[in-house]
Tab-separated table of C-alpha atoms in Angstrom:
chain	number	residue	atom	x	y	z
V	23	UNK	CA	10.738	8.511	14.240
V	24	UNK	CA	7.142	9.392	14.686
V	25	UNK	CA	7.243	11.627	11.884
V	26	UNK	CA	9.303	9.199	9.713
V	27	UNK	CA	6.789	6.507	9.911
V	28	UNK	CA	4.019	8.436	8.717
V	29	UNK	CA	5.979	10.199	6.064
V	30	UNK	CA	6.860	6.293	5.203
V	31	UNK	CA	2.796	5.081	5.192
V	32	UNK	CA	1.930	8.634	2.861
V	33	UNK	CA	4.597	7.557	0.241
V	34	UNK	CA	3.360	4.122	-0.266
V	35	UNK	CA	-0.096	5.615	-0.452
V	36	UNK	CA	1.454	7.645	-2.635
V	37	UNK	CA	3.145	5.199	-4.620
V	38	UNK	CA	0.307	2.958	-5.165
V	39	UNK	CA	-1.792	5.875	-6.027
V	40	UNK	CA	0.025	7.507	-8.419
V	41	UNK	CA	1.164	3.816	-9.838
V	42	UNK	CA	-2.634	3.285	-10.194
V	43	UNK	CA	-2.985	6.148	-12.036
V	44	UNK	CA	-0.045	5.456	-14.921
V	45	UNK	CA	-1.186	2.032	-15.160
V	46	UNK	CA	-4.944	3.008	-16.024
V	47	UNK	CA	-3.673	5.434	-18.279
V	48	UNK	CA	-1.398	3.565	-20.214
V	49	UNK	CA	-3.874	0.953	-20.764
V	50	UNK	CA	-6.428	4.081	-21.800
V	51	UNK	CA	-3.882	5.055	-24.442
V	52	UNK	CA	-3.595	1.485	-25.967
V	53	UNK	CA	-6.832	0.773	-26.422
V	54	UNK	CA	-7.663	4.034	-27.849
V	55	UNK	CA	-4.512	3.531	-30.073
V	56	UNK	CA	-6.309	0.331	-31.665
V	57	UNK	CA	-9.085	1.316	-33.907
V	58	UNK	CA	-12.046	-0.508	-34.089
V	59	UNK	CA	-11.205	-1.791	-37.508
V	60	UNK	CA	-7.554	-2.716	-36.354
V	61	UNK	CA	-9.563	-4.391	-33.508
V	62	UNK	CA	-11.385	-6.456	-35.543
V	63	UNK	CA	-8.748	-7.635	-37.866
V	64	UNK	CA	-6.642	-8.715	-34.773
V	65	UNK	CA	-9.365	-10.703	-33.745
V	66	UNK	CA	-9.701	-12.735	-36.934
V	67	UNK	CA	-7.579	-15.970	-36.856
V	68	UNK	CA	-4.445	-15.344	-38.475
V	69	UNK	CA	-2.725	-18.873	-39.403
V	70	UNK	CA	-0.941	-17.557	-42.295
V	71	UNK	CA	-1.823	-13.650	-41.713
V	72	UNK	CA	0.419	-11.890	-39.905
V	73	UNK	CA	0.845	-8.398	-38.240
V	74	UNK	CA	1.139	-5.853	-40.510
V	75	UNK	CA	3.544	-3.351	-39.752
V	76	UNK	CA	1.080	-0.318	-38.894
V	77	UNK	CA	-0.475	-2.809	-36.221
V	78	UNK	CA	3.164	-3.924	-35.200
V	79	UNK	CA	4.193	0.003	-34.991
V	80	UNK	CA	0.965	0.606	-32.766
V	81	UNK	CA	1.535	-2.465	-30.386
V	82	UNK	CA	5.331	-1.316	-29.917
V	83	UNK	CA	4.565	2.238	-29.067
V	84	UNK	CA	1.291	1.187	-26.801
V	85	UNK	CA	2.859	-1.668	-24.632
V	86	UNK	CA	0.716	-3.524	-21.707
V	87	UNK	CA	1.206	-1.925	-18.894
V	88	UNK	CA	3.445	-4.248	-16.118
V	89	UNK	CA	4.558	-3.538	-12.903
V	90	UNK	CA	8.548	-3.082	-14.507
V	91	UNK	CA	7.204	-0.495	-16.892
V	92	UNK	CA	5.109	1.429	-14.190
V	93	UNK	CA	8.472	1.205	-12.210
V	94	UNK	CA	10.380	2.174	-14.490
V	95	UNK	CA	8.786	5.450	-16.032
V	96	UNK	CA	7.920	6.685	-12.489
V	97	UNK	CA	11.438	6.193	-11.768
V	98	UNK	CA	12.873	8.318	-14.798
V	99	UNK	CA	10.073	11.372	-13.537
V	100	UNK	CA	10.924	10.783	-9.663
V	101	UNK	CA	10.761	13.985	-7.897
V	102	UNK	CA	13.983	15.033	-5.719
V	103	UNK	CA	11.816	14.749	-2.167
V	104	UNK	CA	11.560	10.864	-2.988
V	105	UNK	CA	15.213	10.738	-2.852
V	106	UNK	CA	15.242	11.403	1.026
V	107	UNK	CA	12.697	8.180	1.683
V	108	UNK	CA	13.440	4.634	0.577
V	109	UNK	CA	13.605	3.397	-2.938
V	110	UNK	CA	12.449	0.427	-2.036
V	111	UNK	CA	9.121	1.402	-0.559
V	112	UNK	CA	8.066	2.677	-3.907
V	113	UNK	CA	9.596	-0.581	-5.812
V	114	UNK	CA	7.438	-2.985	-3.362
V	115	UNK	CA	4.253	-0.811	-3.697
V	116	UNK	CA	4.489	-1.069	-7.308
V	117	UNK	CA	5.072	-4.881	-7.341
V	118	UNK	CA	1.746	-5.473	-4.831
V	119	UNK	CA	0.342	-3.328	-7.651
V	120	UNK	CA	0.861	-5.807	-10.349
V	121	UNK	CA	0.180	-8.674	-8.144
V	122	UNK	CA	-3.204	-6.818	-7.209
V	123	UNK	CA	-4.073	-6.828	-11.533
V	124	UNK	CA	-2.775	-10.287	-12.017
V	125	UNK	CA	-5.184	-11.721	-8.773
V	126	UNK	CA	-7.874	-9.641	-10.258
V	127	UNK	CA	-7.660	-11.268	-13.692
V	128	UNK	CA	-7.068	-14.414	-12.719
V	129	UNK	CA	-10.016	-16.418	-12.783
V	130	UNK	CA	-9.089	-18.936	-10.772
V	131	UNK	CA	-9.747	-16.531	-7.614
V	132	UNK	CA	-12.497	-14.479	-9.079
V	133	UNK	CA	-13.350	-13.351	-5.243
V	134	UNK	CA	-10.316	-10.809	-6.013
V	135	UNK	CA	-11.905	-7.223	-6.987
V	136	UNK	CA	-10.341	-4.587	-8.742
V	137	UNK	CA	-7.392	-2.181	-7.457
V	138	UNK	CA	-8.272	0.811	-6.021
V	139	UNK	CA	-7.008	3.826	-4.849
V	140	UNK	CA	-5.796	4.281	-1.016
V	141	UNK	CA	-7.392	6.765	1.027
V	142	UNK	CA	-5.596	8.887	3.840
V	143	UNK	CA	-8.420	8.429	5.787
V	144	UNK	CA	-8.686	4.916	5.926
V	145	UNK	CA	-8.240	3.456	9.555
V	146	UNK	CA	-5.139	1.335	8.647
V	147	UNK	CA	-2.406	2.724	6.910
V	148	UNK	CA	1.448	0.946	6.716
V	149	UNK	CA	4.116	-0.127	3.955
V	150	UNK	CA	6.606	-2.947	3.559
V	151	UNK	CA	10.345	-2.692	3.740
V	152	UNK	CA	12.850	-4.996	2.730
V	153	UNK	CA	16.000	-4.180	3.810
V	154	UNK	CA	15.307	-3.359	7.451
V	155	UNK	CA	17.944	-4.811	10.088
V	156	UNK	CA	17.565	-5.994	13.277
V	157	UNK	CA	20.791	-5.625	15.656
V	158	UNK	CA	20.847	-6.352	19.841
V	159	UNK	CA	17.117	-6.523	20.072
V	160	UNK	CA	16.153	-3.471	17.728
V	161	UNK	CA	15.067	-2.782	14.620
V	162	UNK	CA	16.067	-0.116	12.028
V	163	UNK	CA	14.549	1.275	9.352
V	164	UNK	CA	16.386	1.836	5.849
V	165	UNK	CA	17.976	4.865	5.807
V	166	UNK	CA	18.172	6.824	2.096
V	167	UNK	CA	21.880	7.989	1.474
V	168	UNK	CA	20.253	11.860	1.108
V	169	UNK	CA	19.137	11.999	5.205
V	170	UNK	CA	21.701	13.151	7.212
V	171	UNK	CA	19.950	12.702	10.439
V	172	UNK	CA	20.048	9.938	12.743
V	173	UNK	CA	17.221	7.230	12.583
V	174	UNK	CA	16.855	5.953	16.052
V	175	UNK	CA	15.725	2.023	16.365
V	176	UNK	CA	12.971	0.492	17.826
V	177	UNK	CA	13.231	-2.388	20.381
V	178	UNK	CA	11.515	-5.363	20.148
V	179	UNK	CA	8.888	-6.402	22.650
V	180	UNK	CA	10.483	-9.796	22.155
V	181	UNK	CA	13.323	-11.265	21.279
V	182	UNK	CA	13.753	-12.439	17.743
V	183	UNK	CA	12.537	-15.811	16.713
V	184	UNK	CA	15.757	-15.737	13.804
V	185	UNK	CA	18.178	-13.960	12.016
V	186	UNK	CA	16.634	-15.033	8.733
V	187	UNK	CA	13.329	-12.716	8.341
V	188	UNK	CA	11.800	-11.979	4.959
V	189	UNK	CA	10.130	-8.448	4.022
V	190	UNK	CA	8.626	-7.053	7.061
V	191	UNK	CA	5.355	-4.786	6.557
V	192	UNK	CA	4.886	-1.540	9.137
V	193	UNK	CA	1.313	-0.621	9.761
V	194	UNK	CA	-0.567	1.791	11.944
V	195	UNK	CA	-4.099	1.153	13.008
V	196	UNK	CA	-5.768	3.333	15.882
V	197	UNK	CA	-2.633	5.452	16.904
V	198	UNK	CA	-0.085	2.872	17.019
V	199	UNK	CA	2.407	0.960	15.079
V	200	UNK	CA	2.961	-2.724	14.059
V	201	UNK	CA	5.898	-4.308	12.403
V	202	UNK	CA	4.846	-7.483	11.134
V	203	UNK	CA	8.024	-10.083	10.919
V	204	UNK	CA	7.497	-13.142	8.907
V	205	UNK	CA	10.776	-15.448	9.985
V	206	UNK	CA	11.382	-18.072	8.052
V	207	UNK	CA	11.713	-21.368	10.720
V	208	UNK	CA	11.416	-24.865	10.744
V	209	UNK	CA	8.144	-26.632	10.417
V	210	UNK	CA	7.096	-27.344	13.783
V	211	UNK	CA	7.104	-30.922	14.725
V	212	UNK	CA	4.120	-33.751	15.725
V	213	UNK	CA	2.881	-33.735	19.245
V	214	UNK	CA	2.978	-37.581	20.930
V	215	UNK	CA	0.138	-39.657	20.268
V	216	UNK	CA	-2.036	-39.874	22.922
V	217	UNK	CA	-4.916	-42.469	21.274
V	218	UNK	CA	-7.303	-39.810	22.562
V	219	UNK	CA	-10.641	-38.415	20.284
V	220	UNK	CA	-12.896	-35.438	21.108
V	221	UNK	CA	-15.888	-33.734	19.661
V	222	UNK	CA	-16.554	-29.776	19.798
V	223	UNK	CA	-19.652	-28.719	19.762
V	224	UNK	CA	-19.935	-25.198	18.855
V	225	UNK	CA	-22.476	-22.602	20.491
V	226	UNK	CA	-23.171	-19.050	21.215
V	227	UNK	CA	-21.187	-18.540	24.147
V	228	UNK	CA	-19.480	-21.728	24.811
V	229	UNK	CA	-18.021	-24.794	23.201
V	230	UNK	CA	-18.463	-28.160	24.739
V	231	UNK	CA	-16.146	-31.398	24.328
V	232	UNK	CA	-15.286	-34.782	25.978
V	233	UNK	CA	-13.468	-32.966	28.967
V	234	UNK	CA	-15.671	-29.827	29.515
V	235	UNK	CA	-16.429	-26.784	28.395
V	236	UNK	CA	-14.965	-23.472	27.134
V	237	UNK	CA	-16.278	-20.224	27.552
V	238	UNK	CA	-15.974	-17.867	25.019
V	239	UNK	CA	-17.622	-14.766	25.757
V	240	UNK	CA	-16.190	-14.447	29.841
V	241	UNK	CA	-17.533	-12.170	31.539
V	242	UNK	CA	-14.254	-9.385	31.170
V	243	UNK	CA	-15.059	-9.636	27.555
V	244	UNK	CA	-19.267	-8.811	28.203
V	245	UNK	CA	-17.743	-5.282	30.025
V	246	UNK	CA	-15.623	-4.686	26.849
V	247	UNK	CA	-18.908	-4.682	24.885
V	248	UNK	CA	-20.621	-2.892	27.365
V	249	UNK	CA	-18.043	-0.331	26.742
V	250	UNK	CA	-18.611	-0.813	23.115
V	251	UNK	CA	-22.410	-0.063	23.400
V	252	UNK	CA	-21.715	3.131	25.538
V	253	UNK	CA	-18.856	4.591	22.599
V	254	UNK	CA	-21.118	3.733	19.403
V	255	UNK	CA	-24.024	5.989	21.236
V	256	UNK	CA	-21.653	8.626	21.993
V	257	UNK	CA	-19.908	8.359	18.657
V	258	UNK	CA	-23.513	8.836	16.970
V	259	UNK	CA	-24.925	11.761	18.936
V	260	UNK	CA	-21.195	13.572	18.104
V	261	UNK	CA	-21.677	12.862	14.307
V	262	UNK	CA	-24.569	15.450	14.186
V	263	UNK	CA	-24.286	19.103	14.941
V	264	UNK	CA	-27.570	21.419	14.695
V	265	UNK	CA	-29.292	18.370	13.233
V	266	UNK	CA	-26.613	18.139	9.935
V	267	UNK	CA	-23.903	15.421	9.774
V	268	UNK	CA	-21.234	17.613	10.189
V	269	UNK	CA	-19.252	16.182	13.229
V	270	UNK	CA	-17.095	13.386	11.496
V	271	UNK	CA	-13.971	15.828	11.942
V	272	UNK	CA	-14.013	17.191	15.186
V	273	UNK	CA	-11.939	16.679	18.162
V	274	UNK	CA	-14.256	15.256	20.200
V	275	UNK	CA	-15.882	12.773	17.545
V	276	UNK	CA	-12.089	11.855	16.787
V	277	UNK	CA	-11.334	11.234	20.509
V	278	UNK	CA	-15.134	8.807	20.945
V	279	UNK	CA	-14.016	7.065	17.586
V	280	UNK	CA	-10.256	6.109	18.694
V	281	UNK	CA	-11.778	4.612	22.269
V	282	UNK	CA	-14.218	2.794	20.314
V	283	UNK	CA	-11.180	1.620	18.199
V	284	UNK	CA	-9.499	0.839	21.264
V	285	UNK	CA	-12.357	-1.055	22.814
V	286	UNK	CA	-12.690	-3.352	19.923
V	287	UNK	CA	-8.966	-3.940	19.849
V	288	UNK	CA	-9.296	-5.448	23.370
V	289	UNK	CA	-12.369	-7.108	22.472
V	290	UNK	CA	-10.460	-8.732	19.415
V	291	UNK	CA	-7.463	-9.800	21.716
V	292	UNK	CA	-9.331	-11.347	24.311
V	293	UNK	CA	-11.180	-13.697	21.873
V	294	UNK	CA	-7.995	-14.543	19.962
V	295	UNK	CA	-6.274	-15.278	23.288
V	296	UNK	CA	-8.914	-17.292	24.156
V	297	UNK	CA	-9.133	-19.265	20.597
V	298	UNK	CA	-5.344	-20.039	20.572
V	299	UNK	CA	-5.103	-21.375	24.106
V	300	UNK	CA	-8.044	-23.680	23.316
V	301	UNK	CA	-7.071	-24.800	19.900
V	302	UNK	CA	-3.774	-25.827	21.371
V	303	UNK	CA	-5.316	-28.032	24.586
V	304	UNK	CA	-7.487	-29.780	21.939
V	305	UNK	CA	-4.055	-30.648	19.107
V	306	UNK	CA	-2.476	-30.969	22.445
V	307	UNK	CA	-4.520	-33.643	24.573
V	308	UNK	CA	-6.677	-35.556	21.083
V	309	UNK	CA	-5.689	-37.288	18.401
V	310	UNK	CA	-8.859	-37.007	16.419
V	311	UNK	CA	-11.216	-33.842	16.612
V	312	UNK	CA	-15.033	-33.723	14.963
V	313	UNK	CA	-16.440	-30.535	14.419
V	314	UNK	CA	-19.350	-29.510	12.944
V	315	UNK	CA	-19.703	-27.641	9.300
V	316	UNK	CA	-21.844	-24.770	9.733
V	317	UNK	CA	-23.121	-22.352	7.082
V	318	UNK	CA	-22.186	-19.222	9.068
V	319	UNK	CA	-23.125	-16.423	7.084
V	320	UNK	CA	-26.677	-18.490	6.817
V	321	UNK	CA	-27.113	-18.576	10.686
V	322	UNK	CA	-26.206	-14.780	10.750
V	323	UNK	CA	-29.130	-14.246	8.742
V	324	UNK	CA	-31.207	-15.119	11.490
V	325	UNK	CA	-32.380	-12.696	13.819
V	326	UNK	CA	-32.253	-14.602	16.517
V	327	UNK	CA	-28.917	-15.016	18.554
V	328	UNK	CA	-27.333	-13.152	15.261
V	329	UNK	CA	-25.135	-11.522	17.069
V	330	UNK	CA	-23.795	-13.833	19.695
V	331	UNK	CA	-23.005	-16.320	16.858
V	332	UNK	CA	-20.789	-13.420	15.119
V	333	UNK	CA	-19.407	-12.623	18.498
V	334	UNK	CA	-18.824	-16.484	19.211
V	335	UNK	CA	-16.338	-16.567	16.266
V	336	UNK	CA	-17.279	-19.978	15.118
V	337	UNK	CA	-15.196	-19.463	11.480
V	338	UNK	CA	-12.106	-18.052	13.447
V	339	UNK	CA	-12.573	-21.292	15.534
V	340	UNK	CA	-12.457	-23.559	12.264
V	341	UNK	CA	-9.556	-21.433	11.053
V	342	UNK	CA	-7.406	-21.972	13.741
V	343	UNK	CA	-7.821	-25.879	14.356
V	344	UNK	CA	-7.741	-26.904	10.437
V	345	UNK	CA	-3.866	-25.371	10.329
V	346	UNK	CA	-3.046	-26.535	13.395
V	347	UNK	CA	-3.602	-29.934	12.891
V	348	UNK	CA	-2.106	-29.850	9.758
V	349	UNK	CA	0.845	-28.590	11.771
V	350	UNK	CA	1.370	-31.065	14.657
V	351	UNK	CA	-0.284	-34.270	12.924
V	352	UNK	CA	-3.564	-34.688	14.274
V	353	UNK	CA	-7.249	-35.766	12.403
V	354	UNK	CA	-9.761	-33.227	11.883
V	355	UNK	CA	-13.018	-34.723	11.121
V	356	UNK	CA	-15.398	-32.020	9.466
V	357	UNK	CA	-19.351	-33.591	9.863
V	358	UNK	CA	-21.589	-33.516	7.302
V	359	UNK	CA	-23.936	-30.084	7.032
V	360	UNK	CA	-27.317	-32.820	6.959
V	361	UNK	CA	-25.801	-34.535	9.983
V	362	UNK	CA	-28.187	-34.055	12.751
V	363	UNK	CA	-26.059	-34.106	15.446
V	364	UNK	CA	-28.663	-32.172	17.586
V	365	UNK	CA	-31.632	-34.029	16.210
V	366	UNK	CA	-30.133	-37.659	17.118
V	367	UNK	CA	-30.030	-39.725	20.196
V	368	UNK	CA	-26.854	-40.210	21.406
V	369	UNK	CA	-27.895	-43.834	23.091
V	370	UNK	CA	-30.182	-45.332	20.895
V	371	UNK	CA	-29.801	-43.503	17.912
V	372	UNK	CA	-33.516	-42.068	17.296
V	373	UNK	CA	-33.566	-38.739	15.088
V	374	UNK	CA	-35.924	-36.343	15.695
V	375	UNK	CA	-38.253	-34.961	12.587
V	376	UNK	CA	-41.282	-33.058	12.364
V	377	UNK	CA	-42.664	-31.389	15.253
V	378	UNK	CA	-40.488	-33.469	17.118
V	379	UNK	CA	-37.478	-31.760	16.114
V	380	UNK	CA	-35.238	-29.015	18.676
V	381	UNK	CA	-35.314	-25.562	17.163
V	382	UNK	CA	-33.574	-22.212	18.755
V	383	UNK	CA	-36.987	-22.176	20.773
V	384	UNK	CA	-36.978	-25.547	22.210
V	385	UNK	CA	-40.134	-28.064	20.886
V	386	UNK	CA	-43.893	-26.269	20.932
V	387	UNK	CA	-45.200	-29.719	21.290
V	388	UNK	CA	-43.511	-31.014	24.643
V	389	UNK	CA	-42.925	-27.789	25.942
V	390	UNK	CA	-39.495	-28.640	26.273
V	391	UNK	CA	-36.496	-25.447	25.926
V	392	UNK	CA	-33.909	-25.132	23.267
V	393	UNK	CA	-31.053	-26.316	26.217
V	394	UNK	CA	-33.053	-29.592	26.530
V	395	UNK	CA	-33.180	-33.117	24.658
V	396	UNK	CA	-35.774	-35.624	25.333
V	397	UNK	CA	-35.735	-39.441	23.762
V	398	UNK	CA	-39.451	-40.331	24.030
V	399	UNK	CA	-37.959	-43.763	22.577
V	400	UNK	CA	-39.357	-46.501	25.103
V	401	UNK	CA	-36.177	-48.491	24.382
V	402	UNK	CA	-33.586	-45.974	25.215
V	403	UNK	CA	-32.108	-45.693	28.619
V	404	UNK	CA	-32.524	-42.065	28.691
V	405	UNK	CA	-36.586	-42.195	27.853
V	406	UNK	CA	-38.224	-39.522	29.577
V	407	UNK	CA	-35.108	-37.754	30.608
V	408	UNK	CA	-33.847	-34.388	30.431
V	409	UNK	CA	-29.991	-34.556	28.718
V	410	UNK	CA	-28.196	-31.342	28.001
V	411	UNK	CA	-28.516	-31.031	23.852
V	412	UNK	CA	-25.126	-29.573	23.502
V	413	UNK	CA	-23.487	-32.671	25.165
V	414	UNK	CA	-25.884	-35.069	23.346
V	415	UNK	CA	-24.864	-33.219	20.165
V	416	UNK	CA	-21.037	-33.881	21.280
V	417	UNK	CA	-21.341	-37.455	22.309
V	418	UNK	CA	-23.082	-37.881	18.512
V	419	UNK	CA	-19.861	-36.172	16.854
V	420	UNK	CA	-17.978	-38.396	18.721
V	421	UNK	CA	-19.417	-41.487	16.863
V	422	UNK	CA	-17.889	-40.128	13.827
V	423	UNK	CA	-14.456	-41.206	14.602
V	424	UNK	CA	-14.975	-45.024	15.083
V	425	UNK	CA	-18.109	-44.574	12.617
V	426	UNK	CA	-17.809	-42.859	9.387
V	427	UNK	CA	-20.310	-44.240	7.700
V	428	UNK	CA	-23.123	-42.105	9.717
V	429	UNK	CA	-21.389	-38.666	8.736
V	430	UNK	CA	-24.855	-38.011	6.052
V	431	UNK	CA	-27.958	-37.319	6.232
V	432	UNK	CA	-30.111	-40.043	8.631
């Protein structure tokens, strides 16, 4: 089953590839078809003028290419070793095809680029299947009428959420194999009202609201990176052989690159384990959640703390909470980019400018650290006083909620 799985990823390379290919050419033949005067005339406005019947012959014979017609004259040339894999991995690689041109010419999402071809030696390689069955706990793959043998099934690692699934996509990223199943439930339903509100306050390392504070970069995960470091130096000192680049294909740069692979995998677990759980406490125990709206590919501009803040996964975080409040009912309150939640005194309401202001290196002119906020206010109960920033930044967000008006620039 191995073997089938592979043979299964090849032909939908091979399938997209080769659709690729036809539907490049076809359009190549049309426009060369079209002369430049016949070019020009159909450009014109025609309100009376129509089509004459050497443009009309040229059209017919030079159709634009669609995903039906790219299906349908690969079909007519198939070869007979397609007839012992699935049809319907090559139909569903040629419709992602045309859905691939019709995203890239839509200019409604112009952050869609242009089709390409699939490499075999790209690290993640799969298909889609739509007529795959699952039956006591296992799944089965669709089996052409021309293969005699037996396909074996594969059991779930759970049991099956439904019996109504849509098209499920295989994949296989760093020596193993995925099945992605997208069942088709119920929407889930509110969580009780608890007349609770919370602010998260997002840093490099940790996230603080009303009840605490979540770690997370634990320390397991700072021995997965340690691993990391160790497996990118040994990965680089394999890629060269007698001072060339030569070592991309041996056995031993292979074997560095898939624990490397695997070491990242864990990596990427551990922080998605650790962003669900939290997401849910906060929909779980709050009603109304502030957050703040940071420009994150800005702040990874900066050298400093660049790459805590990437491995902090503050978008991921902001992912994860918008849909699940939109799922179980709850208020997500997004503050303003200008509001300086940092800047501002959570008791008396004093913002910080100038030199006075709290930068990654605390304040030059007090002498104070980045970790610290002082109110030199001589009307504020906390004058003089060392308060955590992060929780005076989370007690400001908080104000949002009963206080909408402040969420601009002060």
């Amino acid at each position: 089953m191995k073997k089938v799985l592979d043979s299964l990823c090849d032909y939908r390379r091979f399938s997209w590839n080769l659709g690729l290919e036809t539907w490049q050419n076809m359009h190549e033949a049309r426009q060369l078809a079209l002369t430049q005067h016949l070019k020009a005339e159909l450009k014109k406005p025609r309100k009376k003028q129509k089509l004459t019947n050497a443009e009309r012959e040229i059209l017919a014979n030079n159709p634009v290419p669609s995903w039906r017609r790219i299906r349908d004259e690969l079909t007519e040339n198939k070869q007979y070793w397609q007839t012992k894999l699935p049809a319907h991995v090559f139909n569903l690689a040629i419709q992602d095809l045309g859905n691939a041109w019709q995203n890239f010419f839509d200019k409604a999402q112009p952050g869609w680029g242009k089709p390409k071809f699939k490499s075999k030696k790209a690290p993640r390689q799969g298909f889609k299947m739509d007529q795959a069955k699952i039956k006591d706990g296992c799944l089965f793959l669709e089996k052409p009428r021309a293969v005699k043998e037996t396909w074996n099934g594969f059991k779930l690692s759970s049991a099956p959420l439904s019996d109504d699934f849509g098209t499920i996509s295989f994949y296989k990223e760093k020596n193993r194999y995925y099945a992605s199943i997208p069942f088709k439930i119920s929407d889930p339903e509110d969580k009780p009202k608890t007349g609770r509100y919370t602010g998260v306050d997002i840093n490099v390392g940790h996230f603080n609201y009303r009840d605490g504070q979540c770690i997370v970069m634990p320390q397991s995960l700072a021995a997965v990176y340690c691993k990391i470091k160790h497996y990118q130096r040994q990965l680089s000192k394999k890629r060269v052989v007698n001072g060339k680049i030569k070592g991309m294909q041996s056995k031993r740069y292979m074997k560095a690159r898939n624990k490397l692979q695997a070491a990242y995998a864990r990596a990427k677990n551990i922080q998605n384990d650790l962003m669900q759980k939290f997401t849910t406490k906060l929909v779980s125990e709050y009603d109304s959640i502030v957050i703040e709206d940071l420009s994150v590919k800005g702040m990874l501009m900066s050298h400093v703390a660049s790459k805590g803040m990437h491995r902090s996964m503050f978008g991921r975080f902001r992912q994860i909470l918008t849909y699940k409040c939109e799922w179980y009912g709850k208020k997500l309150i997004v503050a303003n980019k200008l509001y300086p939640s940092t800047q501002r005194c959570a008791a008396c309401g004093l913002v910080k400018k100038g030199d006075e202001k709290i930068t990654l290196r605390g304040n030059k002119k007090h002498g104070t650290k980045h970790n610290e906020f002082v109110c030199y206010n001589p009307n504020c109960r906390n004058y003089n006083k060392k308060v955590d920033r992060d929780e005076n930044a989370m007690l400001n967000l908080i104000i949002l909620v009963k206080h909408p008006e402040l969420n601009k620039a002060l």
